[in-house]
Amino acid sequence: MARLFSPRPPPSEDLFYETYYSLSQQYPLLLLLLVIVLFGLLALLTVAWASGRELASDPGFLTTMLCGLGGFSLLLGLASREQRLQRWTRPLSGLVWAALLALGHGFLFTGGVVSAWDQVSFFLFVIFTVYAMLPLGMRDAAAAGLASSLSHLLVLGLYLGPQPDSQPALLPQLAANAVLFLCGNVAGAYHKALMERALRATFREALSSLHSRRRLDTEKKHQEHLLLSILPAYLAREMKAEIMARLQAGQGSRPESTNNFHSLYVKRHQGVSVLYADIVGFTRLASECSPKELVLMLNELFGKFDQIAKEHECMRIKILGDCYYCVSGLPLSLPDHAVNCVRMGLDMCRAIRKLRAATGVDINMRVGVHSGSVLCGVIGLQKWQYDVWSHDVTLANHMEASGVPGRVHITGATLALLAGAYAVEEAAMEHGDPYLRELGEPTYLVIDPRAEEEDEKGTAGGLLSSLEGPKMRPSLLMTRYLESWGAAKPFAHLSHVESPVSTSTPLPVLVWGMMWPPVTLLPSHEPGEWGRTVTIHRRPLRWRLSSPACVLLLTSLHTLRIPFGAEESDCNQEKALSSFSPQWSLDRSRTPRGLDDELDTGDAKFFQVIEQLNSQKQWKQSEDFNPLTLYFREKEMEKEYRLSALPAFKYYAACTFLVFFSNFIIQMLVTNRPPALTITYSITFLLFFLLLFVCFSEHLTRCVLKGPKMLHWLPTLSVLVATRPGLRVALGTTTILLIFSMAITSLVFLPAASNCPFRAPNVSSTASNLSWELPGSLPLISVPYSMHCCVLGFLSCSLFLHMSFELKLLLLLLWLAASCSLFLHSHAWLSDCLIARLYLGTLDSSLLRPGVLKEPKLMGAISFFIFFFTLLVLARQNEYYCRLDFLWKKKLRQEQEETETMENLTRLLLENVLPAHVAPQFIGQNRRNEDLYHQSYECVCVLFASVPDFKEFYSESSINHEGLECLRLLNEIIADFDELLSKPKFSGVEKIKTICSTYMAATGLNATSGQDAQQDAEQSCSHLGTMVEFAVALGSKLDVINKHSFNNFRLRVGLNHGPVVAGVIGAQKPQYDIWGNTVNVASRMESTGVLGKIQVTEETACALQSLGYTCYSRGIIKVKGKGQLCTYFLNTDLTRTGPPSATLG
């Protein structure tokens, strides 16, 4: 039984739950109780009038009835105003209970002779409804139920005790009454405990569902931000659908396609302009920077360029080292795309000029622009980066490379689209590169109309270097100046991720009759405070809800920090306040208006959930329920509900056994205990014990396992009962029918028809000492107690909380018909005989008839009908909440699964942008993103692998859909390369990016900073072998593709190892990248390499030879930016001359 009572929740939640419970759940029950009582009183008057009784002859009964009708009508009027009930819940419930108690005592002393069995059924009704239908807590209900029981026992004991012994023994009847009331109290408390447990579970599940929805909304926003930070919206939708399909089918698997190709997300766009920009002099400057300075400098520079791009409707495509390129006219066509790119190029040059003027650092910006058409999209399976391909993109790249520092270099196609918006001058062809000279078309330099104005202003007094002193490093000057630009941090939106609050600790507060808190949360702007202060602004209500039950004081599900120094009174008032939305972070960047709107949205969602829990919804149209039958509209859900497990069934059976045991004690007290009755009860006890053993056999596992092996299967019976609905229905129905049968068993030992000896004309009116027993039969007083036992049988039906409403209705109707037929027809003479014996000796007895409630058969019939309708109302209410609880559990499970899918999607997307060891830095719940991510490594192996033949293979014609089919082949090449990364032995290889047909990867990035420096050289660079094996695997993959595509592509690979700086830059499209001389040299090793060979530097060759690889010298070659270098080729025909190293796993 202890499991039925949930642990007491925190006071704030308990307050909110009790308010929600009393208003939304028991409010309609209270109204129905008052209606039932009023109709019961009217039925009493109707029966009294129909039975020919003179109401005027019994003024006490008439007065009681009229007072009852008036009083309960007044109470119904008061209770119909829910807002009034909200303020006076306990007083009004007390008034209803007191009115019922007074009505019961009024019935005791009106209408005829007072007997010990008088009004027991009515007081049983009062006791049960106090628990089941009045909005009282368990303690208050228990106090009211016990007080009702004691009042009946004490009043009758004091009234009947001193009277002459004209009635049967008083003590056994009072003891039977006590048993009846005790059973009613226990059954009512049990019913209340079950309902409160179910309602509390539903309430918590609703809050959990609300949290899950908010988490789901948050995750959807995050993954949307992540997708949009990588891809345009139109492409993000397509790729998101494929990722969801992969997640549902299993991690890493691709959905089946109708062909053997990987999905290609590339589209052709015409009428666009492409801008390439390179920072001249940045390589030399970067060599002087610390890792933190380098990442900060790049983030601020490219963040500024992103802002300029946004202003001029350009989309940044990619960052390649210190090269930045973007496109205007994507994804939506723009008529002025050429003007946008030129303006952006001029603004970039202007920003660099200001930077140079302020810091004195010798850097400049070289920009090239060309207009044409592009193929745009994503290729590969990992590290997606939106890119563009076409001959026009290649031309724009060469325009930048052959441009003039500080100028915007454009083609004739772009100039034609400018329509005279800018003055230009023709560029000198001798400065162009061979690609442009081969084209033979003139190019132009745009004249910046604001350049002369800036030159006239000069830089006097503007140099930061003059203020900071001549000894400060240029990189530090740059960093300090760039910090003033205030570029956003990468993944800044993820800094607001907060873990959802546990549903077990919401902190609602209640203020009667008004909504609280109508608040707007504003951040404090005062530095140096612990936490953040929260200013509370009251504002008027913005919702008008359909049910006044939702007029609650609600606060958030997150506790707000109260700063030190706040006044104690303010702290006490505001300590429970918190925000409704889990994603609120009170960031200084958030505007008060935005928070106000978010509060509105959070409150509205909360009220929608509360409204859905309102019990009055069961009578209205719903998407989930049929309002008449309460069946789920989805057949599968209805089937799942009916087949769901019910572990609490054993407790239902235990409580019905208590009802049965109460009936047994009552029968033993008021009858002369005939042997046949004893035998019948003995058999029934045996059946009940067998039922209880079956239900609780799971708890007897240890005892059973110590016994014979043939009994070891018994504990599984309990599981079968809990999981098999057909077995539960059969056992439950059998249990209720047993109680019904045993309630009237004593009547079986009374004759079906007989002449009552007390109504014979020869019976002396003064023979008061005649027996109360029928000749050779049971005492007459067992008749009303059989009726009371029948009422307990009605109550037993309500104890099966999860029994279907239609089955309860069938059983109640069956029992109502059987009881009325028994007491009003076949055995009605027993009631008449009891009345005759009770009024024996009364003067002029022929003219005196007892009141309606003093006649057992009428009293029993009215009690049966009242309990029938009351329990029918409770049965429907129970059915609704059982189904509602199931529905919310199902919704919660679905939302949790969807949330988990979204979280996995977010994680997958983030890890597709960042390495696996970097992603947790941005999805951690406590990260504030105050610092840029950067990391320095002492030994990283960098690979550049290209397919140079693809440039010749690529063509744009109608046959290959303007180059689309060529990109489909490139997508297959890159995707096959990416698939190698999923192999365990290449788990240390990290893909960095693809640059057209060049694949860039690195190893050694998952080591902690400084770890390599503490190890010897061989151990620290052991991952070079992994990279060599990866390069060989890339060549093998390309050979397979050649075989299937009938091509002869060959791979050209360059390797180098050494120190690098890794970091994440860019707020609009965050990008993980590595920088350093090691990266530049590795790129040169590839570009100066030979097809089918792996070219390495001398230092890398020595490291590989120490790992067992064979290298041979190529000789000294000229490398751009590095002069003369001695390089080596790796012998890939025989990858190792020595035994395999364990470090290659």
PDB file of C-alpha atoms in Angstrom, residues 904-1025:
ATOM      1  CA  ASN A 904      21.411  13.519 -31.913  1.00  0.00           C
ATOM      2  CA  LEU A 905      20.793  15.540 -35.046  1.00  0.00           C
ATOM      3  CA  THR A 906      22.234  18.660 -33.429  1.00  0.00           C
ATOM      4  CA  ARG A 907      25.254  16.695 -32.225  1.00  0.00           C
ATOM      5  CA  LEU A 908      25.682  15.105 -35.639  1.00  0.00           C
ATOM      6  CA  LEU A 909      25.473  18.468 -37.358  1.00  0.00           C
ATOM      7  CA  LEU A 910      27.902  20.077 -34.962  1.00  0.00           C
ATOM      8  CA  GLU A 911      30.342  17.202 -35.276  1.00  0.00           C
ATOM      9  CA  ASN A 912      29.975  17.555 -39.032  1.00  0.00           C
ATOM     10  CA  VAL A 913      31.266  21.093 -38.696  1.00  0.00           C
ATOM     11  CA  LEU A 914      33.779  20.490 -35.896  1.00  0.00           C
ATOM     12  CA  PRO A 915      36.002  17.585 -34.890  1.00  0.00           C
ATOM     13  CA  ALA A 916      34.518  15.232 -32.325  1.00  0.00           C
ATOM     14  CA  HIS A 917      36.881  16.455 -29.587  1.00  0.00           C
ATOM     15  CA  VAL A 918      36.022  20.110 -30.298  1.00  0.00           C
ATOM     16  CA  ALA A 919      32.229  19.831 -30.558  1.00  0.00           C
ATOM     17  CA  PRO A 920      31.698  19.326 -26.770  1.00  0.00           C
ATOM     18  CA  GLN A 921      33.297  22.729 -26.220  1.00  0.00           C
ATOM     19  CA  PHE A 922      30.269  24.311 -27.890  1.00  0.00           C
ATOM     20  CA  ILE A 923      27.425  22.014 -26.809  1.00  0.00           C
ATOM     21  CA  GLY A 924      28.408  21.888 -23.143  1.00  0.00           C
ATOM     22  CA  GLN A 925      25.604  23.192 -20.941  1.00  0.00           C
ATOM     23  CA  ASN A 926      27.818  25.475 -18.865  1.00  0.00           C
ATOM     24  CA  ARG A 927      29.867  27.022 -21.668  1.00  0.00           C
ATOM     25  CA  ARG A 928      29.432  30.765 -22.013  1.00  0.00           C
ATOM     26  CA  ASN A 929      31.414  31.159 -25.269  1.00  0.00           C
ATOM     27  CA  GLU A 930      33.278  34.075 -23.786  1.00  0.00           C
ATOM     28  CA  ASP A 931      36.553  32.932 -25.389  1.00  0.00           C
ATOM     29  CA  LEU A 932      37.256  31.769 -28.887  1.00  0.00           C
ATOM     30  CA  TYR A 933      38.283  28.155 -29.221  1.00  0.00           C
ATOM     31  CA  HIS A 934      41.961  27.818 -30.107  1.00  0.00           C
ATOM     32  CA  GLN A 935      44.560  25.130 -29.568  1.00  0.00           C
ATOM     33  CA  SER A 936      48.212  24.785 -30.458  1.00  0.00           C
ATOM     34  CA  TYR A 937      49.815  21.463 -31.343  1.00  0.00           C
ATOM     35  CA  GLU A 938      53.485  20.590 -31.576  1.00  0.00           C
ATOM     36  CA  CYS A 939      53.234  17.722 -34.035  1.00  0.00           C
ATOM     37  CA  VAL A 940      50.399  17.497 -36.555  1.00  0.00           C
ATOM     38  CA  CYS A 941      50.623  15.729 -39.886  1.00  0.00           C
ATOM     39  CA  VAL A 942      48.830  17.627 -42.673  1.00  0.00           C
ATOM     40  CA  LEU A 943      47.763  16.011 -45.939  1.00  0.00           C
ATOM     41  CA  PHE A 944      46.716  17.619 -49.196  1.00  0.00           C
ATOM     42  CA  ALA A 945      45.487  15.126 -51.805  1.00  0.00           C
ATOM     43  CA  SER A 946      44.240  16.409 -55.153  1.00  0.00           C
ATOM     44  CA  VAL A 947      42.969  14.997 -58.423  1.00  0.00           C
ATOM     45  CA  PRO A 948      44.540  17.454 -60.896  1.00  0.00           C
ATOM     46  CA  ASP A 949      43.093  15.617 -63.884  1.00  0.00           C
ATOM     47  CA  PHE A 950      39.622  16.622 -62.748  1.00  0.00           C
ATOM     48  CA  LYS A 951      40.236  20.206 -63.957  1.00  0.00           C
ATOM     49  CA  GLU A 952      40.687  18.896 -67.500  1.00  0.00           C
ATOM     50  CA  PHE A 953      37.803  16.444 -67.042  1.00  0.00           C
ATOM     51  CA  TYR A 954      35.449  19.212 -65.930  1.00  0.00           C
ATOM     52  CA  SER A 955      33.504  20.828 -68.746  1.00  0.00           C
ATOM     53  CA  GLU A 956      30.292  22.740 -69.076  1.00  0.00           C
ATOM     54  CA  SER A 957      28.011  21.620 -71.854  1.00  0.00           C
ATOM     55  CA  SER A 958      24.405  20.658 -72.402  1.00  0.00           C
ATOM     56  CA  ILE A 959      25.416  16.992 -72.484  1.00  0.00           C
ATOM     57  CA  ASN A 960      26.627  17.006 -68.891  1.00  0.00           C
ATOM     58  CA  HIS A 961      24.000  19.516 -67.721  1.00  0.00           C
ATOM     59  CA  GLU A 962      26.460  22.411 -67.627  1.00  0.00           C
ATOM     60  CA  GLY A 963      28.987  20.527 -65.504  1.00  0.00           C
ATOM     61  CA  LEU A 964      26.510  18.937 -63.078  1.00  0.00           C
ATOM     62  CA  GLU A 965      27.398  15.382 -64.083  1.00  0.00           C
ATOM     63  CA  CYS A 966      31.084  16.154 -63.667  1.00  0.00           C
ATOM     64  CA  LEU A 967      30.386  17.268 -60.114  1.00  0.00           C
ATOM     65  CA  ARG A 968      28.417  14.082 -59.526  1.00  0.00           C
ATOM     66  CA  LEU A 969      31.614  12.140 -60.177  1.00  0.00           C
ATOM     67  CA  LEU A 970      33.588  14.469 -57.919  1.00  0.00           C
ATOM     68  CA  ASN A 971      30.945  13.926 -55.236  1.00  0.00           C
ATOM     69  CA  GLU A 972      31.470  10.158 -55.547  1.00  0.00           C
ATOM     70  CA  ILE A 973      35.230  10.600 -55.177  1.00  0.00           C
ATOM     71  CA  ILE A 974      34.963  12.814 -52.088  1.00  0.00           C
ATOM     72  CA  ALA A 975      32.195  10.664 -50.555  1.00  0.00           C
ATOM     73  CA  ASP A 976      34.304   7.518 -50.976  1.00  0.00           C
ATOM     74  CA  PHE A 977      37.225   9.320 -49.363  1.00  0.00           C
ATOM     75  CA  ASP A 978      34.936  10.324 -46.472  1.00  0.00           C
ATOM     76  CA  GLU A 979      33.789   6.750 -45.974  1.00  0.00           C
ATOM     77  CA  LEU A 980      37.363   5.809 -45.114  1.00  0.00           C
ATOM     78  CA  LEU A 981      37.143   8.038 -42.041  1.00  0.00           C
ATOM     79  CA  SER A 982      34.585   5.705 -40.468  1.00  0.00           C
ATOM     80  CA  LYS A 983      37.110   2.852 -40.345  1.00  0.00           C
ATOM     81  CA  PRO A 984      38.571   2.296 -36.870  1.00  0.00           C
ATOM     82  CA  LYS A 985      42.204   2.497 -37.999  1.00  0.00           C
ATOM     83  CA  PHE A 986      41.561   5.961 -39.433  1.00  0.00           C
ATOM     84  CA  SER A 987      39.737   7.274 -36.379  1.00  0.00           C
ATOM     85  CA  GLY A 988      42.620   9.669 -35.731  1.00  0.00           C
ATOM     86  CA  VAL A 989      42.319  11.264 -39.179  1.00  0.00           C
ATOM     87  CA  GLU A 990      40.385  14.522 -39.203  1.00  0.00           C
ATOM     88  CA  LYS A 991      39.010  15.934 -42.425  1.00  0.00           C
ATOM     89  CA  ILE A 992      39.549  19.678 -42.543  1.00  0.00           C
ATOM     90  CA  LYS A 993      37.954  20.723 -45.835  1.00  0.00           C
ATOM     91  CA  THR A 994      37.776  20.158 -49.578  1.00  0.00           C
ATOM     92  CA  ILE A 995      38.978  22.786 -52.033  1.00  0.00           C
ATOM     93  CA  CYS A 996      37.503  21.911 -55.419  1.00  0.00           C
ATOM     94  CA  SER A 997      39.134  18.518 -56.132  1.00  0.00           C
ATOM     95  CA  THR A 998      41.659  18.807 -53.281  1.00  0.00           C
ATOM     96  CA  TYR A 999      41.119  16.886 -50.045  1.00  0.00           C
ATOM     97  CA  MET A1000      42.689  18.267 -46.849  1.00  0.00           C
ATOM     98  CA  ALA A1001      43.065  16.182 -43.684  1.00  0.00           C
ATOM     99  CA  ALA A1002      45.239  16.057 -40.565  1.00  0.00           C
ATOM    100  CA  THR A1003      46.241  13.678 -37.796  1.00  0.00           C
ATOM    101  CA  GLY A1004      47.405  14.472 -34.272  1.00  0.00           C
ATOM    102  CA  LEU A1005      44.623  16.974 -33.569  1.00  0.00           C
ATOM    103  CA  ASN A1006      42.959  14.852 -30.906  1.00  0.00           C
ATOM    104  CA  ALA A1007      46.002  14.980 -28.609  1.00  0.00           C
ATOM    105  CA  THR A1008      45.871  17.406 -25.694  1.00  0.00           C
ATOM    106  CA  SER A1009      47.880  20.587 -25.939  1.00  0.00           C
ATOM    107  CA  GLY A1010      51.471  20.146 -24.881  1.00  0.00           C
ATOM    108  CA  GLN A1011      51.123  16.376 -24.626  1.00  0.00           C
ATOM    109  CA  ASP A1012      53.301  15.740 -27.643  1.00  0.00           C
ATOM    110  CA  ALA A1013      56.079  17.950 -26.352  1.00  0.00           C
ATOM    111  CA  GLN A1014      56.501  15.739 -23.305  1.00  0.00           C
ATOM    112  CA  GLN A1015      57.056  12.592 -25.371  1.00  0.00           C
ATOM    113  CA  ASP A1016      59.992  11.530 -27.492  1.00  0.00           C
ATOM    114  CA  ALA A1017      59.993  12.337 -31.151  1.00  0.00           C
ATOM    115  CA  GLU A1018      59.164   8.857 -32.398  1.00  0.00           C
ATOM    116  CA  GLN A1019      56.177   8.459 -30.118  1.00  0.00           C
ATOM    117  CA  SER A1020      54.862  11.995 -30.673  1.00  0.00           C
ATOM    118  CA  CYS A1021      54.852  11.605 -34.452  1.00  0.00           C
ATOM    119  CA  SER A1022      53.646   8.004 -34.586  1.00  0.00           C
ATOM    120  CA  HIS A1023      50.386   9.161 -36.184  1.00  0.00           C
ATOM    121  CA  LEU A1024      52.325   9.998 -39.357  1.00  0.00           C
ATOM    122  CA  GLY A1025      52.082   6.313 -40.215  1.00  0.00           C
TER     123      GLY A1025
END
